Coordinates of N, CA and C in Angstrom, one line a residue:
Chain A
G1 N 7.7 -8.0 17.3 CA 6.7 -7.2 17.8 C 5.5 -7.0 17.3
A2 N 4.6 -6.5 18.3 CA 3.2 -6.8 17.4 C 3.1 -5.9 15.7
G3 N 2.2 -6.0 14.9 CA 2.4 -5.4 13.9 C 0.6 -5.3 13.4
V4 N 0.6 -4.3 12.3 CA -0.9 -3.6 12.1 C -2.0 -4.9 12.8
S5 N -2.9 -4.3 13.3 CA -4.0 -5.3 13.7 C -5.4 -5.1 12.9
Q6 N -6.4 -5.9 12.3 CA -7.7 -5.1 11.5 C -8.8 -6.3 12.1
T7 N -9.9 -5.7 12.5 CA -11.1 -6.1 12.4 C -12.1 -5.8 12.3
P8 N -12.8 -6.9 11.8 CA -13.1 -8.8 11.5 C -12.0 -8.3 10.5
S9 N -11.8 -10.0 10.1 CA -10.7 -10.3 8.9 C -12.0 -10.6 7.4
N10 N -13.0 -10.5 8.2 CA -14.3 -10.4 6.7 C -15.4 -9.8 7.7
K11 N -16.0 -9.4 6.7 CA -17.4 -8.8 7.1 C -18.3 -9.4 6.0
V12 N -19.6 -9.2 5.8 CA -20.3 -9.8 5.2 C -21.5 -9.2 5.5
T13 N -22.0 -8.2 4.8 CA -23.3 -7.6 5.4 C -24.6 -7.5 4.1
E14 N -25.3 -6.9 4.3 CA -26.7 -6.6 2.9 C -26.3 -5.0 2.6
K15 N -26.6 -5.0 1.1 CA -26.8 -3.5 0.7 C -27.5 -3.0 1.4
G16 N -27.2 -1.6 2.1 CA -27.9 -0.8 2.8 C -27.6 -0.5 4.2
K17 N -27.0 -2.0 4.9 CA -27.0 -1.8 5.9 C -25.4 -0.7 6.6
Y18 N -25.0 -0.4 7.6 CA -24.0 0.2 8.4 C -22.8 -0.5 9.1
V19 N -21.1 -0.1 8.6 CA -20.5 -1.3 9.0 C -19.2 -0.3 9.4
E20 N -18.8 -0.7 10.1 CA -17.6 -0.3 11.1 C -16.1 -1.5 11.0
L21 N -15.2 -0.6 10.8 CA -14.1 -1.5 10.7 C -13.0 -1.0 11.1
R22 N -11.9 -1.8 12.1 CA -11.3 -1.3 13.3 C -9.8 -2.0 12.8
C23 N -9.1 -0.5 13.5 CA -7.6 -0.9 12.8 C -6.4 0.0 14.0
D24 N -5.5 -1.3 14.4 CA -5.2 -0.8 15.7 C -3.3 -0.8 14.9
P25 N -2.9 0.4 15.2 CA -1.8 0.5 14.3 C -0.8 0.0 15.7
I26 N 0.5 0.2 15.0 CA 1.6 -0.4 16.0 C 1.8 1.0 17.0
S27 N 2.1 0.2 18.5 CA 2.0 1.2 19.2 C 3.2 2.8 19.2
G28 N 2.8 3.7 19.3 CA 3.8 4.9 18.9 C 3.3 5.6 17.6
H29 N 2.7 4.8 16.7 CA 3.0 5.4 15.5 C 2.0 6.3 15.5
T30 N 2.2 7.4 14.8 CA 1.5 8.8 14.4 C 0.8 8.2 13.5
A31 N 0.7 8.4 12.4 CA 0.2 8.3 11.3 C -0.2 7.3 11.2
L32 N -1.6 6.8 10.4 CA -2.5 5.8 10.4 C -3.1 6.0 8.4
Y33 N -3.1 5.3 7.9 CA -3.7 5.4 6.7 C -4.9 4.1 6.7
W34 N -5.7 4.6 5.2 CA -6.5 3.3 5.3 C -6.3 3.8 3.6
Y35 N -6.8 2.2 3.1 CA -6.7 2.4 1.8 C -7.6 1.0 1.4
R36 N -8.6 1.1 0.4 CA -9.0 -0.2 -0.1 C -8.4 -0.6 -1.3
Q37 N -8.7 -1.5 -1.5 CA -8.2 -2.6 -2.9 C -9.3 -3.5 -3.1
S38 N -9.8 -3.5 -4.9 CA -10.9 -3.8 -5.5 C -9.7 -5.3 -6.1
L39 N -10.3 -6.5 -6.5 CA -9.4 -7.6 -7.1 C -8.7 -6.9 -8.2
G40 N -7.7 -7.7 -8.2 CA -6.7 -7.3 -9.5 C -6.1 -6.1 -9.6
Q41 N -6.6 -5.0 -8.6 CA -6.0 -3.3 -8.8 C -5.4 -3.2 -7.5
G42 N -4.6 -2.1 -7.9 CA -3.2 -2.1 -6.3 C -4.6 -0.8 -5.3
P43 N -3.7 -1.0 -4.5 CA -4.5 -0.6 -3.0 C -4.7 1.0 -3.3
E44 N -5.9 1.4 -2.8 CA -6.6 3.1 -3.5 C -6.5 3.8 -2.1
F45 N -6.2 4.3 -2.0 CA -5.9 5.7 -0.7 C -7.2 6.5 -0.5
L46 N -7.4 6.1 0.9 CA -8.7 6.8 1.3 C -8.5 7.6 2.1
I47 N -7.7 7.3 2.9 CA -7.9 9.0 4.7 C -6.0 8.7 5.3
Y48 N -6.1 10.1 5.6 CA -4.5 9.3 6.2 C -4.4 10.7 7.3
F49 N -4.5 9.8 8.8 CA -4.2 11.1 9.7 C -2.9 11.1 10.6
Q50 N -2.8 12.2 10.7 CA -1.7 12.3 11.6 C -2.2 12.7 13.0
G51 N -2.2 11.8 14.2 CA -2.5 11.8 15.0 C -4.1 11.9 15.5
T52 N -4.6 12.1 16.0 CA -6.3 12.4 15.9 C -6.8 12.9 14.8
G53 N -6.3 13.9 14.0 CA -7.1 14.7 13.0 C -6.5 13.7 11.6
A54 N -7.5 14.0 10.6 CA -7.6 13.5 9.4 C -7.2 14.9 8.5
A55 N -5.3 14.1 8.4 CA -4.9 15.2 7.6 C -4.5 15.2 5.8
D56 N -5.5 14.0 5.5 CA -5.8 14.4 4.1 C -7.1 13.6 4.0
D57 N -8.2 13.7 3.6 CA -9.3 12.7 3.3 C -9.5 12.4 1.9
S58 N -8.8 12.9 1.3 CA -9.4 13.5 -0.4 C -9.5 12.0 -1.0
G59 N -8.8 11.3 -0.6 CA -9.7 9.7 -1.0 C -11.2 9.2 -0.7
L60 N -11.4 9.3 0.3 CA -12.7 8.7 0.0 C -14.2 9.3 -1.0
P61 N -14.4 8.4 -1.1 CA -15.3 8.1 -2.5 C -16.4 8.9 -2.6
N62 N -17.2 8.9 -1.0 CA -18.2 9.7 -0.9 C -18.5 10.2 0.7
D63 N -20.0 10.8 0.9 CA -19.8 11.0 2.5 C -20.3 10.2 2.8
R64 N -20.7 8.6 2.4 CA -20.9 7.4 3.3 C -20.1 7.0 4.0
F65 N -18.6 7.4 3.5 CA -17.4 7.1 4.1 C -17.0 7.9 5.5
F66 N -16.6 7.5 6.4 CA -16.1 8.2 7.3 C -15.4 7.6 8.4
A67 N -13.8 8.5 8.4 CA -13.2 7.5 9.5 C -12.9 8.3 11.2
V68 N -12.7 7.9 11.7 CA -12.2 8.9 13.2 C -10.9 7.8 13.7
R69 N -10.4 8.6 15.1 CA -9.0 8.5 15.2 C -9.2 9.4 16.7
P70 N -10.1 9.1 17.7 CA -10.2 10.1 18.2 C -9.5 10.2 19.8
E71 N -8.4 8.9 20.1 CA -7.6 8.9 20.7 C -6.2 8.8 20.1
G72 N -6.0 9.2 19.0 CA -4.9 9.2 18.4 C -3.8 7.8 17.7
S73 N -4.8 6.9 18.2 CA -4.4 5.4 17.8 C -5.3 4.4 17.6
V74 N -6.5 4.1 17.8 CA -7.0 3.3 17.3 C -7.7 3.6 16.4
S75 N -8.6 3.2 15.0 CA -9.2 3.8 13.9 C -10.2 3.4 13.9
T76 N -11.5 3.8 12.9 CA -12.3 3.5 12.9 C -12.6 3.6 11.3
L77 N -12.8 3.2 10.3 CA -13.6 3.1 9.0 C -15.0 3.0 9.5
K78 N -15.6 3.9 9.0 CA -17.5 3.6 9.5 C -18.0 4.0 7.5
I79 N -18.7 3.2 7.3 CA -19.3 2.6 6.1 C -21.0 2.8 6.2
Q80 N -21.9 4.0 5.8 CA -23.5 4.3 6.0 C -23.4 3.5 4.5
R81 N -25.2 3.2 4.5 CA -25.6 2.4 3.6 C -25.0 1.9 2.2
T82 N -24.3 0.4 3.1 CA -23.1 0.1 1.9 C -23.5 0.1 0.7
E83 N -23.2 -0.4 -0.3 CA -23.6 -0.4 -1.6 C -22.9 -2.1 -2.6
R84 N -23.2 -2.4 -3.0 CA -22.4 -3.9 -3.7 C -21.0 -3.4 -4.1
G85 N -21.0 -2.3 -4.8 CA -19.7 -1.6 -4.8 C -18.8 -0.9 -4.0
D86 N -19.4 -1.0 -2.3 CA -17.8 -1.1 -1.5 C -17.5 -2.7 -1.3
S87 N -17.9 -3.4 -1.6 CA -17.1 -4.8 -1.6 C -15.7 -4.5 -2.1
A88 N -14.5 -4.8 -1.4 CA -13.1 -5.0 -1.6 C -12.3 -5.1 -0.3
V89 N -11.6 -5.2 -0.4 CA -10.5 -5.4 1.0 C -10.0 -3.6 1.5
Y90 N -10.3 -3.7 3.0 CA -10.0 -2.6 3.1 C -8.7 -2.4 4.1
L91 N -7.2 -2.2 3.7 CA -5.9 -2.3 4.3 C -6.0 -1.0 5.3
C92 N -5.3 -1.1 6.5 CA -5.0 0.1 6.9 C -3.5 0.0 7.3
A93 N -2.7 1.2 7.4 CA -1.0 1.1 7.6 C -0.9 2.2 8.7
S94 N -0.1 2.0 9.2 CA 0.8 3.0 9.8 C 2.1 3.2 10.0
S95 N 2.5 4.0 10.1 CA 3.5 4.6 10.0 C 4.3 5.7 11.5
L96 N 5.5 5.7 11.6 CA 6.4 6.3 12.9 C 6.1 7.7 13.0
T97 N 5.6 8.4 11.8 CA 5.3 9.6 12.1 C 5.3 10.3 10.4
G98 N 5.1 9.5 9.8 CA 4.2 10.1 8.5 C 5.6 10.5 7.6
G99 N 5.7 10.8 6.4 CA 6.8 11.3 5.9 C 7.4 10.2 5.1
F100 N 8.5 10.1 5.5 CA 9.6 8.9 4.6 C 9.5 7.8 5.1
N101 N 8.9 7.9 6.2 CA 8.9 6.2 7.3 C 8.0 5.3 6.1
E102 N 8.5 4.1 6.6 CA 7.7 2.8 5.6 C 6.2 3.2 6.3
Q103 N 5.6 2.4 5.3 CA 4.2 2.1 6.1 C 3.9 0.7 6.3
F104 N 3.5 0.4 7.1 CA 3.1 -1.3 7.9 C 2.1 -0.9 8.0
F105 N 1.6 -2.0 6.6 CA 0.2 -2.7 6.5 C -0.2 -4.2 7.2
G106 N -1.7 -3.5 7.3 CA -2.2 -4.8 8.1 C -2.5 -6.0 6.8
P107 N -3.3 -7.1 7.9 CA -3.8 -8.0 6.7 C -5.2 -7.4 6.1
G108 N -5.8 -6.6 6.3 CA -7.1 -6.2 5.4 C -8.2 -7.0 6.2
T109 N -9.6 -6.2 5.6 CA -11.0 -6.4 6.4 C -11.4 -7.1 5.1
R110 N -11.9 -8.0 4.3 CA -12.3 -8.2 3.2 C -13.9 -8.3 3.7
L111 N -14.5 -6.9 2.8 CA -15.9 -6.6 3.1 C -16.9 -6.9 2.1
T112 N -18.3 -8.0 2.3 CA -18.9 -8.3 1.4 C -19.8 -8.4 1.2
V113 N -20.4 -6.8 0.4 CA -22.0 -6.5 0.6 C -23.0 -7.3 -0.3
L114 N -23.7 -7.7 0.0 CA -24.8 -8.8 -1.0 C -25.7 -7.8 -1.6
Chain B
D1 N 1.2 13.3 -8.7 CA 1.8 12.1 -8.3 C 1.9 11.9 -9.7
A2 N 3.4 11.1 -9.6 CA 4.1 10.6 -10.9 C 3.4 9.3 -11.3
K3 N 2.8 8.9 -12.2 CA 2.8 7.6 -12.7 C 4.0 6.6 -13.0
T4 N 3.5 5.4 -12.4 CA 4.4 4.5 -12.7 C 3.7 3.1 -13.7
T5 N 5.2 3.0 -14.7 CA 4.4 2.0 -15.7 C 5.8 1.2 -15.1
Q6 N 4.6 -0.2 -14.9 CA 5.5 -1.7 -14.5 C 4.5 -2.5 -15.8
P7 N 5.1 -4.0 -16.3 CA 5.0 -5.4 -17.1 C 4.1 -5.8 -15.9
P8 N 2.8 -6.2 -16.7 CA 1.9 -7.2 -15.4 C 2.6 -8.1 -14.8
S9 N 3.4 -9.1 -15.8 CA 3.9 -10.0 -15.4 C 5.0 -10.8 -15.1
M10 N 5.7 -11.4 -14.7 CA 7.4 -12.1 -14.6 C 7.1 -13.2 -14.4
D11 N 8.2 -14.2 -14.9 CA 8.7 -15.5 -14.5 C 9.9 -14.8 -14.0
C12 N 10.0 -16.2 -12.7 CA 11.8 -16.2 -12.6 C 11.7 -17.7 -12.6
A13 N 13.0 -18.4 -12.4 CA 13.7 -19.6 -11.9 C 14.3 -19.1 -10.3
E14 N 13.4 -20.1 -9.8 CA 14.6 -20.1 -8.3 C 15.5 -19.9 -8.2
G15 N 16.2 -19.1 -7.6 CA 17.5 -19.5 -7.6 C 18.5 -18.3 -8.3
R16 N 17.5 -17.5 -9.4 CA 18.2 -16.7 -10.4 C 17.6 -15.2 -9.4
A17 N 18.2 -14.5 -10.3 CA 18.0 -12.7 -9.9 C 16.5 -12.5 -10.5
A18 N 16.1 -12.0 -10.1 CA 14.8 -11.1 -10.4 C 15.0 -9.8 -10.4
N19 N 14.4 -9.5 -11.6 CA 14.9 -7.6 -12.0 C 13.3 -7.2 -12.8
L20 N 13.0 -6.3 -11.7 CA 11.8 -5.8 -12.0 C 11.8 -4.5 -12.4
P21 N 11.2 -3.4 -13.6 CA 12.1 -2.7 -13.9 C 10.6 -1.5 -13.5
C22 N 10.4 -0.3 -13.6 CA 9.6 0.3 -13.1 C 10.0 1.8 -14.1
N23 N 9.0 2.5 -15.1 CA 9.2 3.3 -15.4 C 8.5 4.6 -14.8
H24 N 9.1 5.6 -14.7 CA 8.6 6.9 -14.0 C 9.3 8.0 -14.7
S25 N 8.7 8.5 -16.3 CA 9.5 9.2 -16.7 C 9.1 10.7 -16.1
T26 N 8.1 10.4 -15.3 CA 7.4 12.4 -15.2 C 8.1 12.4 -13.4
I27 N 8.8 11.7 -13.0 CA 9.6 11.7 -11.5 C 10.3 13.5 -11.7
S28 N 9.8 13.8 -10.1 CA 10.1 15.1 -9.9 C 11.4 15.2 -9.1
G29 N 12.4 16.3 -9.0 CA 13.6 16.1 -8.2 C 13.6 15.7 -6.7
N30 N 12.4 16.1 -6.1 CA 12.0 15.8 -4.9 C 10.9 14.3 -4.7
E31 N 10.8 13.4 -6.0 CA 10.3 12.2 -5.2 C 11.2 11.4 -5.3
Y32 N 10.5 10.7 -4.1 CA 11.3 9.1 -4.0 C 10.7 8.4 -4.7
V33 N 11.2 6.8 -5.5 CA 11.0 5.9 -5.4 C 10.9 4.5 -4.1
Y34 N 9.8 4.1 -3.8 CA 9.2 2.9 -3.2 C 8.7 1.9 -3.7
W35 N 9.5 0.6 -3.6 CA 9.4 -0.7 -3.8 C 8.4 -1.6 -2.4
Y36 N 7.3 -1.9 -2.7 CA 6.6 -2.9 -1.9 C 6.2 -4.4 -2.8
R37 N 5.7 -5.3 -1.6 CA 5.5 -6.4 -2.8 C 3.9 -6.8 -1.6
Q38 N 3.4 -7.7 -2.0 CA 2.0 -8.1 -1.8 C 2.1 -9.5 -2.0
I39 N 2.2 -10.5 -0.9 CA 2.2 -11.6 -1.0 C 0.7 -12.1 -0.9
H40 N -0.5 -13.2 -1.6 CA -1.4 -13.0 -2.1 C -2.3 -13.4 -0.4
S41 N -3.4 -12.6 -0.2 CA -4.0 -12.3 1.2 C -3.3 -11.8 2.1
Q42 N -2.3 -11.1 1.7 CA -1.5 -10.1 3.3 C -1.9 -8.6 2.2
G43 N -1.5 -7.9 3.1 CA -1.0 -6.4 3.0 C -0.1 -6.0 2.6
P44 N 0.2 -5.0 1.7 CA 2.0 -5.0 1.1 C 3.3 -4.8 2.1
Q45 N 4.2 -5.1 1.8 CA 5.1 -5.1 2.8 C 6.2 -4.2 2.1
Y46 N 6.7 -3.2 2.6 CA 7.7 -2.3 2.7 C 8.7 -3.0 1.6
I47 N 10.0 -3.1 1.2 CA 10.7 -3.3 0.4 C 11.9 -2.6 0.8
I48 N 12.1 -1.7 0.1 CA 13.1 -0.8 -0.3 C 12.6 0.5 -0.8
H49 N 13.4 1.6 -0.8 CA 13.1 2.8 -1.5 C 14.6 4.0 -1.5
G50 N 14.9 4.8 -2.4 CA 16.0 5.8 -2.9 C 15.6 6.8 -3.4
L51 N 15.9 8.0 -3.5 CA 16.0 8.9 -4.4 C 16.8 9.7 -5.6
K52 N 17.9 9.1 -5.1 CA 18.8 9.3 -7.0 C 20.0 7.9 -6.4
N53 N 20.1 7.5 -5.8 CA 21.7 6.7 -5.4 C 20.9 5.1 -5.4
N54 N 21.5 4.6 -6.1 CA 21.7 2.9 -5.4 C 21.7 2.9 -4.5
E55 N 21.1 1.5 -4.2 CA 20.6 1.0 -2.7 C 20.5 -0.2 -2.3
T56 N 20.9 -1.0 -1.6 CA 20.9 -2.3 -1.1 C 20.6 -2.7 0.3
N57 N 19.6 -3.6 0.4 CA 19.1 -4.0 1.9 C 19.4 -5.6 2.2
E58 N 18.9 -6.1 2.8 CA 18.8 -7.5 3.4 C 18.1 -8.5 2.3
M59 N 17.0 -7.5 1.9 CA 15.8 -7.8 0.7 C 16.1 -7.8 -0.6
A60 N 16.5 -6.9 -1.0 CA 16.9 -6.2 -2.2 C 17.6 -4.9 -2.5
S61 N 18.0 -4.6 -3.9 CA 18.7 -4.0 -4.2 C 18.0 -3.0 -5.4
L62 N 17.9 -1.5 -5.5 CA 17.2 -0.8 -5.9 C 18.1 -0.2 -7.0
I63 N 18.0 -0.4 -8.4 CA 18.9 0.9 -8.9 C 17.8 1.8 -10.2
I64 N 18.7 3.1 -9.8 CA 18.0 3.5 -9.8 C 18.7 4.9 -11.4
T65 N 18.3 5.0 -12.7 CA 18.8 5.4 -14.3 C 19.3 6.9 -13.5
E66 N 20.1 7.4 -14.0 CA 20.9 8.8 -13.8 C 20.1 9.8 -13.7
D67 N 19.4 9.7 -14.7 CA 18.4 10.8 -15.4 C 16.4 10.6 -14.6
R68 N 17.2 9.7 -13.7 CA 15.4 9.2 -12.6 C 14.3 8.4 -13.0
K69 N 14.5 8.3 -14.8 CA 13.2 7.9 -15.6 C 12.6 6.8 -15.3
S70 N 13.6 5.9 -14.7 CA 13.2 4.4 -14.2 C 14.2 4.3 -13.6
S71 N 13.4 2.8 -12.9 CA 14.3 1.7 -11.9 C 14.3 0.4 -11.5
T72 N 15.0 -0.4 -11.4 CA 15.1 -1.9 -11.4 C 15.1 -1.8 -9.7
L73 N 14.1 -3.0 -9.4 CA 14.3 -3.8 -8.1 C 14.7 -5.0 -8.5
I74 N 16.1 -6.2 -7.6 CA 16.6 -6.6 -7.8 C 16.5 -7.5 -6.7
L75 N 15.8 -8.8 -6.8 CA 16.2 -9.8 -5.9 C 16.9 -11.1 -6.5
P76 N 18.3 -10.3 -5.6 CA 19.3 -11.5 -6.3 C 19.4 -12.7 -6.4
H77 N 18.7 -13.8 -5.2 CA 18.3 -15.3 -5.3 C 17.1 -15.4 -5.1
A78 N 15.8 -15.4 -6.2 CA 14.6 -15.3 -6.1 C 14.2 -16.9 -5.5
T79 N 13.1 -16.6 -4.6 CA 13.0 -18.2 -3.6 C 11.6 -18.3 -4.3
L80 N 11.0 -19.4 -4.1 CA 9.3 -20.0 -4.2 C 8.8 -18.4 -3.5
R81 N 9.1 -18.3 -2.1 CA 8.4 -16.9 -1.4 C 8.3 -16.1 -1.5
D82 N 8.9 -15.6 -2.9 CA 8.9 -14.5 -3.5 C 8.1 -14.0 -4.4
T83 N 6.7 -15.3 -4.8 CA 6.2 -15.0 -5.9 C 4.9 -14.1 -4.6
A84 N 4.9 -12.6 -5.7 CA 4.2 -11.7 -5.0 C 4.0 -10.7 -6.4
V85 N 3.0 -9.7 -5.9 CA 2.6 -8.7 -6.5 C 3.4 -7.6 -6.2
Y86 N 4.8 -7.0 -7.1 CA 5.8 -6.0 -6.7 C 4.9 -4.5 -7.5
Y87 N 5.2 -3.2 -6.5 CA 4.7 -2.3 -6.5 C 5.9 -1.1 -6.8
C88 N 5.8 -0.5 -7.7 CA 6.8 0.5 -7.4 C 5.7 1.7 -7.5
I89 N 6.1 2.7 -6.7 CA 5.2 4.1 -6.2 C 5.9 5.1 -6.3
V90 N 6.1 6.3 -6.6 CA 6.9 7.5 -6.1 C 6.1 8.5 -5.3
W91 N 6.7 8.5 -4.7 CA 6.2 9.3 -3.3 C 6.5 11.1 -3.3
N92 N 5.9 11.6 -2.6 CA 6.4 13.2 -2.2 C 6.1 13.5 -1.0
S93 N 6.6 14.0 -0.3 CA 6.7 14.8 0.9 C 5.3 15.6 1.3
G94 N 4.9 16.1 0.0 CA 3.4 16.8 0.5 C 2.3 15.9 0.4
T95 N 2.2 14.7 -0.2 CA 1.0 13.9 -0.3 C 0.9 13.2 0.5
Y96 N 2.1 12.6 1.4 CA 2.0 11.5 2.2 C 1.5 9.7 2.0
K97 N 0.2 10.3 0.9 CA 0.0 9.1 0.7 C 0.6 8.3 -0.6
Y98 N 0.2 7.1 -0.6 CA 1.2 5.9 -1.9 C 0.5 6.0 -2.7
I99 N 0.2 6.2 -4.1 CA -0.5 5.7 -5.3 C -0.2 4.8 -5.8
F100 N -0.8 3.7 -6.0 CA -0.5 2.4 -6.6 C -1.2 2.1 -7.9
G101 N 0.0 1.5 -8.3 CA -0.4 1.2 -9.4 C -1.1 -0.7 -10.2
T102 N -1.0 -1.2 -10.6 CA -1.3 -2.4 -10.8 C -0.4 -3.2 -10.4
G103 N 0.9 -3.5 -10.4 CA 2.1 -3.7 -9.9 C 2.8 -4.9 -10.9
T104 N 3.6 -5.6 -10.8 CA 4.0 -6.5 -11.4 C 3.9 -8.2 -10.6
R105 N 2.9 -9.1 -11.3 CA 3.0 -10.0 -10.7 C 4.3 -11.4 -10.9
L106 N 5.2 -11.6 -10.1 CA 6.0 -11.9 -10.5 C 5.9 -13.3 -9.9
K107 N 6.3 -14.5 -10.4 CA 6.3 -15.8 -10.2 C 7.5 -16.6 -10.2
V108 N 8.1 -16.9 -9.2 CA 9.4 -17.6 -9.3 C 9.0 -19.1 -9.1
L109 N 9.6 -19.9 -10.2 CA 9.4 -21.2 -10.4 C 10.6 -21.9 -10.1
A110 N 10.0 -23.4 -9.7 CA 10.7 -24.7 -9.1 C 11.5 -25.0 -10.0

């Protein structure tokens, strides 16, 4: 079956610009997670959705980062006024109900801020 | 969240068992041990998880010590396709999120 998909696979932008990264979770999965991975590091948690609501956004680094999941399926991570330090791979994962269920990860979006 | 410690890298000969250790000495009684791996340029992939009993599935075995302060992931017959970064994660139901360390980079040698 279809896994988690993320678009675009690569995004190059200039410092100060606004970007949106999209995640399509596995159909029927109520839990959705965003992580960020810098080179040579493990993924770092950003935000967790249960349905339409953000159950835990404690990992968002600052108020330039925002994520939505308006219908409880597709999610968009939005970054305003991008900085060079935002360059990383942004990973999305979904799981059936959260909790003990394994998380299925997408291939990620590689964001490069010039 | 409990911190995990893993060796940064390991080599294993193809066809041999790969034994990847993880220390989690501050683990609490209700925290699970999860293992994921990440093949280059892909998202992490679930391997196995356990609480206190040893677990086995089609991919691997997980051995957790009796005091639960450490565990070992065993790939019984490593292949070249098992070359990846392996992450040991301690998870509890109160947080839902994974806290990844830097993992172990396993290289399977022909």
